[in-house]
CSV table of C-alpha atoms in Angstrom, one decimal:
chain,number,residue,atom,x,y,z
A,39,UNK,CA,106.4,-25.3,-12.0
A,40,UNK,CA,107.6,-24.5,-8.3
A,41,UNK,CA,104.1,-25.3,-6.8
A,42,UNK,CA,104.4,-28.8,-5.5
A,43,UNK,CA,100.8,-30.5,-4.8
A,44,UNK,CA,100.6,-32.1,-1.4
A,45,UNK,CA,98.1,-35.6,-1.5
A,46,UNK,CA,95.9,-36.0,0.9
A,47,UNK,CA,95.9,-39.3,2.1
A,48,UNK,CA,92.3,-41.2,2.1
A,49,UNK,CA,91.8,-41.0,5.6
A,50,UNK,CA,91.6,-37.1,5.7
A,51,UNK,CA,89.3,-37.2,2.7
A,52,UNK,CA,87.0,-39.5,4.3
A,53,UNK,CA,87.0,-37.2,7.5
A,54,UNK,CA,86.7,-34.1,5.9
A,55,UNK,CA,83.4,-36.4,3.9
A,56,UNK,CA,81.5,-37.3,7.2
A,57,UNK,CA,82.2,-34.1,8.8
A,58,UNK,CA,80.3,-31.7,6.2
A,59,UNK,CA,78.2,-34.1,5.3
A,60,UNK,CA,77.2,-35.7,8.6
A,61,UNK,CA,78.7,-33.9,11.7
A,62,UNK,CA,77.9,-30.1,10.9
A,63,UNK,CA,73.9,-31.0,9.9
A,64,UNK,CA,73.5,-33.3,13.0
A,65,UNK,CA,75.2,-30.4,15.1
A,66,UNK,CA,72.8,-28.0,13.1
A,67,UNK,CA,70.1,-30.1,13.4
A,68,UNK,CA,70.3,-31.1,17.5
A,69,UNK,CA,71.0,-27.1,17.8
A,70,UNK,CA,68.0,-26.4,16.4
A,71,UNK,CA,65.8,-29.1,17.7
A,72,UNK,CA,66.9,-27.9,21.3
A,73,UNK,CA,66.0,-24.6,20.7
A,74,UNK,CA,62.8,-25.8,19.3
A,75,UNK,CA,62.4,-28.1,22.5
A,76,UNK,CA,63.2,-25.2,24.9
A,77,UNK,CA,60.8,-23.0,23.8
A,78,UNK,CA,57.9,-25.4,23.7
A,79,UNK,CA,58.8,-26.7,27.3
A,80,UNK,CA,58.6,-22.2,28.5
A,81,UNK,CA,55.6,-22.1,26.9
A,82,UNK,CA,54.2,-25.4,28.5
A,83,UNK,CA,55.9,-24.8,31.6
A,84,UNK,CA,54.1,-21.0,31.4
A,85,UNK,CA,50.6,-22.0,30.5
A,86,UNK,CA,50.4,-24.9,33.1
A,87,UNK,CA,51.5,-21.8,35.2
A,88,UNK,CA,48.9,-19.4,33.9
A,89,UNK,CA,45.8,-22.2,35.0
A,90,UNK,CA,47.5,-23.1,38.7
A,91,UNK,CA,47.4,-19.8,39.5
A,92,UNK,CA,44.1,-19.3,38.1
A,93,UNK,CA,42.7,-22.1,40.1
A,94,UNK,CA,44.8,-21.3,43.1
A,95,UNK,CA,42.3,-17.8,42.8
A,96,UNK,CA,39.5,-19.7,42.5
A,97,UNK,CA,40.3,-21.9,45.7
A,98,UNK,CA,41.4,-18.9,47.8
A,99,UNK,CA,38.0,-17.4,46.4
A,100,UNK,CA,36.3,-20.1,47.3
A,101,UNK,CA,37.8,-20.4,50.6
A,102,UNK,CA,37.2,-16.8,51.6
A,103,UNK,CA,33.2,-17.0,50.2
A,104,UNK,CA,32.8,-19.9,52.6
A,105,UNK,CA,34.3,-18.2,55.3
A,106,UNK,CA,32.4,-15.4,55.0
A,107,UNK,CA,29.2,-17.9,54.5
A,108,UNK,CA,29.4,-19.4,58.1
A,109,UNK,CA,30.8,-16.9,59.4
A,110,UNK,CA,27.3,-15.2,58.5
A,111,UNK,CA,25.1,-17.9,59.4
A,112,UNK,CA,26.9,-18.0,62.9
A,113,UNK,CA,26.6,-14.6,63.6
A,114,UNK,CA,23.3,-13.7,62.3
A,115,UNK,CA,21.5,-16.6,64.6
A,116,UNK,CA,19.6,-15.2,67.3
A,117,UNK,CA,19.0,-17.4,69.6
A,118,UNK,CA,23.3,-18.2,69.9
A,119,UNK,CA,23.5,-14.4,70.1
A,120,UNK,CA,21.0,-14.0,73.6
A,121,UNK,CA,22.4,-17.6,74.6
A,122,UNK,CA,26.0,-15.8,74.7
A,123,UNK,CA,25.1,-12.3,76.2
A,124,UNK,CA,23.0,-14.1,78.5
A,125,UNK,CA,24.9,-14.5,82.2
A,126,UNK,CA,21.9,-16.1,83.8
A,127,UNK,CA,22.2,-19.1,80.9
A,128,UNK,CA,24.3,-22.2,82.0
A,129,UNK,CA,27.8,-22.7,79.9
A,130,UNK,CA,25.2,-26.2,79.2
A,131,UNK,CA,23.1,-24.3,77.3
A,132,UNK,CA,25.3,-22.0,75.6
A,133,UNK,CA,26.6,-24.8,74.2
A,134,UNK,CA,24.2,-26.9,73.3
A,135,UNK,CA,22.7,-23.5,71.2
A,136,UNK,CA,26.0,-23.6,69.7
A,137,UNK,CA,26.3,-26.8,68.5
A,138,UNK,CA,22.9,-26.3,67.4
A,139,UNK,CA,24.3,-23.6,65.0
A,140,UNK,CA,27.1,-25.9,64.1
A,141,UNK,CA,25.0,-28.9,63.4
A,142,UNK,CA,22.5,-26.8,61.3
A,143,UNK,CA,25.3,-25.6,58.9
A,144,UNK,CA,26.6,-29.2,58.2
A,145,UNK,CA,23.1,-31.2,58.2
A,146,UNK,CA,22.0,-28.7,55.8
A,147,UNK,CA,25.1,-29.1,53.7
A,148,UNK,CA,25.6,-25.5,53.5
A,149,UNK,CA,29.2,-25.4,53.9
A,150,UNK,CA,31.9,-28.0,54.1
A,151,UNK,CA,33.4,-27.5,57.5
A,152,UNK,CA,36.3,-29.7,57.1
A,153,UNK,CA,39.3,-28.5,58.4
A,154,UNK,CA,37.0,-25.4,59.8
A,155,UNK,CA,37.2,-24.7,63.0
A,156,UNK,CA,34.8,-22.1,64.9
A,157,UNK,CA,35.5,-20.6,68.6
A,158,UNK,CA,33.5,-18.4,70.3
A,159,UNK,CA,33.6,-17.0,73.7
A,160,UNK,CA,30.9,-15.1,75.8
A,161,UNK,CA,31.6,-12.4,78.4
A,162,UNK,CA,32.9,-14.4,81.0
A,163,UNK,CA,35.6,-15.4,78.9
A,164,UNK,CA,34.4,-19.5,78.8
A,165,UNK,CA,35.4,-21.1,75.1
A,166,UNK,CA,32.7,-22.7,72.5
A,167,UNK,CA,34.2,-24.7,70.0
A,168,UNK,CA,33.3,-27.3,67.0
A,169,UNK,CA,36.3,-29.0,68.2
A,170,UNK,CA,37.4,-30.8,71.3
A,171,UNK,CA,38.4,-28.8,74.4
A,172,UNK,CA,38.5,-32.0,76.2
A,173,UNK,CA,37.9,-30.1,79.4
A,174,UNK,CA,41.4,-28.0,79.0
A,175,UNK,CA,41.9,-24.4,79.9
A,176,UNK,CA,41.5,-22.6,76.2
A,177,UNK,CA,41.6,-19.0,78.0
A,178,UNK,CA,45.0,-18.4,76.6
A,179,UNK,CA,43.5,-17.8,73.8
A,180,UNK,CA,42.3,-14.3,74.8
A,181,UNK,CA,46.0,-13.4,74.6
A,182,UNK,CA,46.1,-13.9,70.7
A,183,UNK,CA,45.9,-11.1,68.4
A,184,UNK,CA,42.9,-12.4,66.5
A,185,UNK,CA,40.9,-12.1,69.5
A,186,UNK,CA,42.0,-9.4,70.8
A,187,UNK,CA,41.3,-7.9,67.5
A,188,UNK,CA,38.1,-8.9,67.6
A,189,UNK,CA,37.3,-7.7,71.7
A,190,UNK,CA,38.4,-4.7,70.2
A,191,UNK,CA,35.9,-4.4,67.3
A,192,UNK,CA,32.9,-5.4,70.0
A,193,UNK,CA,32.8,-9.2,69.0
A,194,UNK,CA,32.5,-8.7,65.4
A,195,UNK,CA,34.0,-12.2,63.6
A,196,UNK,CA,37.7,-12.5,63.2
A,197,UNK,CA,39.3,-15.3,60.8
A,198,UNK,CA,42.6,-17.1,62.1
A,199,UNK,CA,43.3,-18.3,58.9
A,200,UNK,CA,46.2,-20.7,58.4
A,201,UNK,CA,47.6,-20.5,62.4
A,202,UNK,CA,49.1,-23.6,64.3
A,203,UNK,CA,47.0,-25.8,66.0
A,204,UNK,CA,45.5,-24.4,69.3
A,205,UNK,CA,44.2,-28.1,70.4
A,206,UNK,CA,46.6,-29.1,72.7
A,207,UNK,CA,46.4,-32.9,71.7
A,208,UNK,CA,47.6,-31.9,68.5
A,209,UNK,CA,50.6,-30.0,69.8
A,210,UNK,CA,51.5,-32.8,72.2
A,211,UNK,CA,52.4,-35.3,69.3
């Protein structure tokens, strides 16, 4: 019978044992699972997604309504409106019937003004602000695009959104 049979010693049995039997369903096994793991952590990672930017929306929304809000409270007020086209009226009094405007909209609780910050300016170019000017010069401001946007549209309300600082405090830390 030419056909010699080669023995295989133990040790190659006991491999070739743990290697169906164990190895290739454990390699199976941790190939699926991943796959499995990957596509739960997308679909997480996407819904979590989905409901940031859906609340992000809402926020913005938010934000922009409130905007609008005081923005419409400010400019509808009568008595701020003859205060500023007034020349005769002190810069005293023009603020004081600001700050009554501003005071109004937060003791009514109309609108959160945090992190809000409202500037006007009458004709003679002097600055009204919910903030402090501590007695600096603010009429760089007329240079900025916002208000000269809004010069341009005869004083109708223009939004700075997000913009650096003007207060010069703030710069100077």
């Amino acid at each position: 019978n030419g056909k010699m049979r080669v023995r295989q010693p133990l040790a190659v049995k006991v491999f070739s044992l743990i290697l169906i039997f164990v190895v290739l369903p454990s390699a199976l096994i941790m190939s699926y699972m991943s796959y499995r793991y990957e596509n739960y952590i997308r679909t997480t990672l996407s819904d979590r997604t989905i409901q940031e930017l859906q609340k992000s929306e809402e926020d913005i929304i938010r934000l922009f309504q409130r905007m609008v809000n005081i923005s419409s409270v400010v400019a509808n007020d009568e008595t701020l409106i003859r205060a500023l086209q007034d020349p005769a009226m002190s810069r005293y009094d023009k603020t004081i019937c600001f700050d009554q405007v501003v005071r109004t909209i937060e003791a009514n609780n109309l609108y959160d003004m945090n992190g809000v910050r409202i500037t006007l300016f009458d004709r003679s170019e002097q600055v009204y602000a919910n903030w402090s000017t501590n007695y600096h010069d603010y009429r760089f401001l007329f240079e900025q695009d916002w208000v000269q946007r809004s010069i341009a549209a005869k004083g109708f309300v223009t939004w700075n959104l997000f913009a650096p600082s003007y207060v010069i405090e703030e710069n100077e830390q």
